């Protein structure tokens, strides 16, 4: 039979001390025997701590977790030292329900073999707060990766804005090319070489001017002359 009925872990209660904030620590009570073991948790500062459960039954080869909560403190202890202590009592019990536990069960006058384990309280520094999360990193994009996309969008919209002007210019050039081809087909050819009538600065070809002059000359000869 083991010297201790319960294996209690950890060996001391560590609380991450913070002002005006409740903090908790846990105890694991493991029954190392083949019988039911009743336990009871006591403390030297009952108003400062809340223990749940503070009594109970641990079945054979089973484990029970006990939560110890320290009430919010208004000031720091000297040198972050604590003199509070806990005491865990354990005894064999022929009962199966925690409701059947009585104060006499843990009395030494009953003649039962009671095992006691003392635990001290230790204050530790609270864990540091997590670093702030960058929104760009959270979305999987860095600021440098966003800039090219914005530049690309601006270039895209710039191209869209100039598209109508380019379309009109293309249509004008197409019409000029069609007109040039039409004049080449209509102009008289000599020796296999196509001659395109030259245009005046006003847009009238020399051929048309020559034709008007010939018609005017014919009309002049056709009119009767006065004697």
C-alpha positions as a printed NumPy array, in Angstrom:
array([[   0.   ,    0.   ,    0.   ],
       [   1.488,    3.382,   -0.928],
       [   2.378,    5.847,    1.829],
       [   0.141,    8.49 ,    0.199],
       [  -3.357,    7.591,   -0.892],
       [  -3.495,   10.342,   -3.504],
       [  -0.905,   11.511,   -5.984],
       [  -1.336,   15.307,   -5.984],
       [  -0.023,   17.376,   -8.88 ],
       [   1.414,   19.971,   -9.054],
       [   3.37 ,   20.165,   -5.832],
       [   2.563,   23.886,   -5.355],
       [  -0.21 ,   26.251,   -6.408],
       [   1.016,   28.882,   -8.879],
       [  -1.168,   31.93 ,   -9.488],
       [  -0.413,   34.511,  -12.229],
       [  -0.901,   37.546,   -9.997],
       [  -2.798,   40.537,  -11.403],
       [  -4.403,   43.407,   -9.519],
       [  -8.207,   43.458,   -9.356],
       [  -8.526,   40.204,  -11.261],
       [  -9.52 ,   36.691,  -10.231],
       [  -7.015,   33.995,  -11.118],
       [  -7.237,   30.218,  -10.849],
       [  -4.989,   27.198,  -10.452],
       [  -5.765,   23.491,  -10.729],
       [  -4.92 ,   20.396,   -8.693],
       [  -5.11 ,   16.819,   -9.966],
       [  -5.878,   14.173,   -7.355],
       [  -5.093,   10.633,   -8.513],
       [  -6.181,    7.621,   -6.468],
       [  -3.307,    5.139,   -6.372],
       [  -5.204,    2.446,   -4.457],
       [  -7.915,   -0.113,   -5.142],
       [ -10.398,    1.511,   -2.719],
       [ -12.457,    4.674,   -2.619],
       [ -10.559,    7.604,   -1.132],
       [ -12.304,   10.619,    0.38 ],
       [ -10.501,   13.978,    0.295],
       [ -10.884,   17.411,    1.839],
       [  -9.044,   20.635,    0.904],
       [  -8.298,   23.265,    3.569],
       [  -6.502,   26.63 ,    3.41 ],
       [  -5.04 ,   29.109,    5.87 ],
       [  -6.966,   31.95 ,    4.126],
       [ -10.501,   30.661,    3.478],
       [ -11.863,   34.142,    2.66 ],
       [  -9.233,   34.678,   -0.01 ],
       [  -9.719,   31.443,   -1.95 ],
       [ -12.619,   29.47 ,   -3.377],
       [ -12.092,   25.696,   -3.78 ],
       [ -14.357,   23.591,   -6.015],
       [ -14.887,   20.868,   -5.02 ],
       [ -13.407,   21.154,   -1.546],
       [ -14.506,   17.589,   -0.635],
       [ -15.185,   14.484,   -2.695],
       [ -14.64 ,   10.815,   -3.446],
       [ -11.927,    9.584,   -5.814],
       [ -12.701,    6.077,   -7.166],
       [  -9.893,    3.493,   -7.469],
       [  -7.258,    4.421,  -10.085],
       [  -9.26 ,    7.52 ,  -11.031],
       [  -8.322,   11.218,  -11.143],
       [ -10.312,   14.271,  -10.052],
       [  -9.443,   17.894,  -10.824],
       [  -9.877,   20.579,   -8.171],
       [  -9.995,   24.281,   -9.114],
       [  -8.696,   26.875,   -6.662],
       [  -9.693,   30.486,   -7.409],
       [  -8.004,   33.441,   -5.752],
       [ -10.218,   36.489,   -5.274],
       [  -9.211,   39.786,   -6.896],
       [  -6.528,   41.582,   -4.881],
       [  -6.356,   45.358,   -4.466],
       [  -2.626,   45.671,   -3.816],
       [   0.603,   43.851,   -4.518],
       [   2.023,   41.651,   -1.76 ],
       [   5.477,   42.579,   -0.379],
       [   8.176,   41.225,   -2.694],
       [   5.486,   39.182,   -4.465],
       [   5.724,   36.609,   -1.684],
       [   2.754,   34.655,   -0.297],
       [   2.505,   32.861,    3.042],
       [  -0.791,   31.13 ,    2.276],
       [  -0.835,   27.335,    2.392],
       [  -3.206,   24.522,    1.498],
       [  -3.735,   21.156,    3.155],
       [  -5.203,   18.123,    1.362],
       [  -6.505,   15.373,    3.654],
       [  -7.291,   11.907,    2.304],
       [  -8.685,    8.773,    3.936],
       [ -10.128,    5.414,    2.909],
       [ -13.903,    5.56 ,    2.817],
       [ -16.56 ,    2.887,    2.498],
       [ -18.917,    5.39 ,    0.88 ],
       [ -19.572,    6.096,   -2.784],
       [ -21.246,    9.535,   -2.715],
       [ -19.699,   12.861,   -1.629],
       [ -22.993,   13.602,    0.146],
       [ -22.1  ,   10.956,    2.724],
       [ -18.894,   12.734,    3.742],
       [ -19.007,   14.093,    7.31 ],
       [ -16.468,   16.148,    9.334],
       [ -15.913,   13.135,   11.603],
       [ -14.523,   11.204,    8.636],
       [ -11.34 ,   13.32 ,    8.742],
       [ -11.08 ,   13.411,   12.518],
       [  -7.981,   11.757,   13.932],
       [  -9.988,   10.675,   16.953],
       [ -11.929,    8.265,   14.737],
       [  -8.883,    6.016,   14.605],
       [  -8.678,    6.132,   10.789],
       [  -5.38 ,    6.605,    9.021],
       [  -5.501,   10.096,    7.538],
       [  -2.907,   11.26 ,    5.029],
       [  -2.118,   14.984,    4.835],
       [  -0.293,   16.813,    2.038],
       [   0.742,   20.463,    2.377],
       [   0.946,   22.803,   -0.625],
       [   2.337,   26.321,   -0.698],
       [   1.144,   29.225,   -2.841],
       [   3.478,   30.899,   -5.343],
       [   2.803,   34.122,   -7.261],
       [   4.15 ,   34.297,  -10.806],
       [   4.146,   37.08 ,  -13.39 ],
       [   1.195,   37.046,  -15.801],
       [   1.908,   36.095,  -19.424],
       [   2.68 ,   39.035,  -21.752],
       [  -0.166,   40.249,  -23.974],
       [  -0.166,   38.972,  -27.563],
       [   1.376,   41.305,  -30.176],
       [  -1.029,   43.352,  -32.313],
       [  -2.097,   41.655,  -35.52 ],
       [  -1.374,   43.471,  -38.778],
       [  -4.555,   43.599,  -40.882],
       [  -2.59 ,   43.1  ,  -44.108],
       [  -0.793,   40.089,  -42.636],
       [  -4.098,   38.674,  -41.376],
       [  -5.529,   38.785,  -44.913],
       [  -2.39 ,   37.165,  -46.308],
       [  -1.331,   40.309,  -48.182],
       [   1.555,   42.67 ,  -47.449],
       [   1.325,   46.431,  -48.16 ],
       [   3.937,   46.044,  -50.913],
       [   1.795,   43.406,  -52.596],
       [  -1.21 ,   45.734,  -52.616],
       [   0.492,   48.678,  -54.335],
       [   1.145,   46.963,  -57.709],
       [  -2.483,   45.888,  -57.821],
       [  -3.655,   49.481,  -57.298],
       [  -1.231,   50.696,  -59.985],
       [  -2.482,   48.015,  -62.35 ],
       [  -6.087,   49.056,  -61.757],
       [  -5.235,   52.711,  -62.425],
       [  -3.511,   51.742,  -65.681],
       [  -6.515,   49.631,  -66.657],
       [  -8.987,   52.489,  -66.14 ],
       [  -6.66 ,   54.879,  -67.979],
       [  -6.729,   52.572,  -70.986],
       [ -10.506,   52.358,  -70.764],
       [ -10.743,   56.178,  -70.72 ],
       [  -8.69 ,   56.615,  -73.934],
       [ -10.404,   53.836,  -75.861],
       [ -13.226,   56.   ,  -77.424],
       [ -10.72 ,   58.535,  -78.838],
       [  -8.599,   55.797,  -80.307],
       [ -11.695,   54.264,  -81.887],
       [ -12.663,   57.554,  -83.611],
       [  -9.128,   58.066,  -84.894],
       [  -9.12 ,   54.537,  -86.274],
       [ -12.43 ,   55.14 ,  -88.087],
       [ -11.133,   58.364,  -89.691],
       [  -8.007,   56.635,  -90.917],
       [ -10.094,   53.778,  -92.339],
       [ -12.337,   56.19 ,  -94.265],
       [  -9.332,   58.009,  -95.725],
       [  -7.847,   54.711,  -96.859],
       [ -11.135,   53.656,  -98.523],
       [ -11.44 ,   57.   , -100.298],
       [  -7.887,   56.767, -101.565],
       [  -8.525,   53.281, -102.961],
       [ -11.736,   54.501, -104.659],
       [  -9.958,   57.372, -106.404],
       [  -7.213,   55.06 , -107.609],
       [  -9.784,   52.821, -109.304],
       [ -11.687,   55.714, -110.956],
       [  -8.654,   57.613, -112.272],
       [  -7.533,   56.869, -115.948],
       [  -4.533,   54.618, -116.255],
       [  -1.62 ,   55.002, -118.713],
       [   1.045,   52.423, -119.331],
       [  -0.159,   50.378, -116.419],
       [   0.545,   53.267, -114.041],
       [  -2.331,   54.693, -112.051],
       [  -2.353,   58.474, -111.739],
       [  -4.187,   59.976, -108.811],
       [  -5.545,   63.458, -109.559],
       [  -3.883,   66.078, -107.476],
       [  -6.053,   68.185, -105.207],
       [  -5.928,   71.891, -104.668],
       [  -5.607,   73.378, -101.304],
       [  -9.43 ,   73.697, -101.213],
       [  -9.961,   70.053, -101.872],
       [ -10.837,   70.397, -105.729],
       [  -8.746,   68.292, -108.16 ],
       [  -6.908,   69.82 , -111.176],
       [  -8.869,   67.539, -113.465],
       [ -12.112,   69.185, -112.404],
       [ -10.657,   72.667, -112.946],
       [  -9.485,   71.704, -116.427],
       [ -12.899,   70.247, -117.271],
       [ -14.667,   73.449, -116.223],
       [ -12.272,   75.535, -118.361],
       [ -12.922,   73.397, -121.461],
       [ -16.707,   73.654, -121.017],
       [ -16.455,   77.418, -120.637],
       [ -14.363,   77.656, -123.837],
       [ -16.889,   75.582, -125.839],
       [ -19.772,   77.716, -124.632],
       [ -17.845,   80.836, -125.622],
       [ -17.396,   79.632, -129.226],
       [ -20.997,   78.48 , -129.471],
       [ -22.503,   81.821, -128.591],
       [ -23.245,   84.093, -131.636],
       [ -20.919,   87.019, -132.027],
       [ -22.239,   90.556, -132.57 ],
       [ -21.152,   92.281, -135.812]])
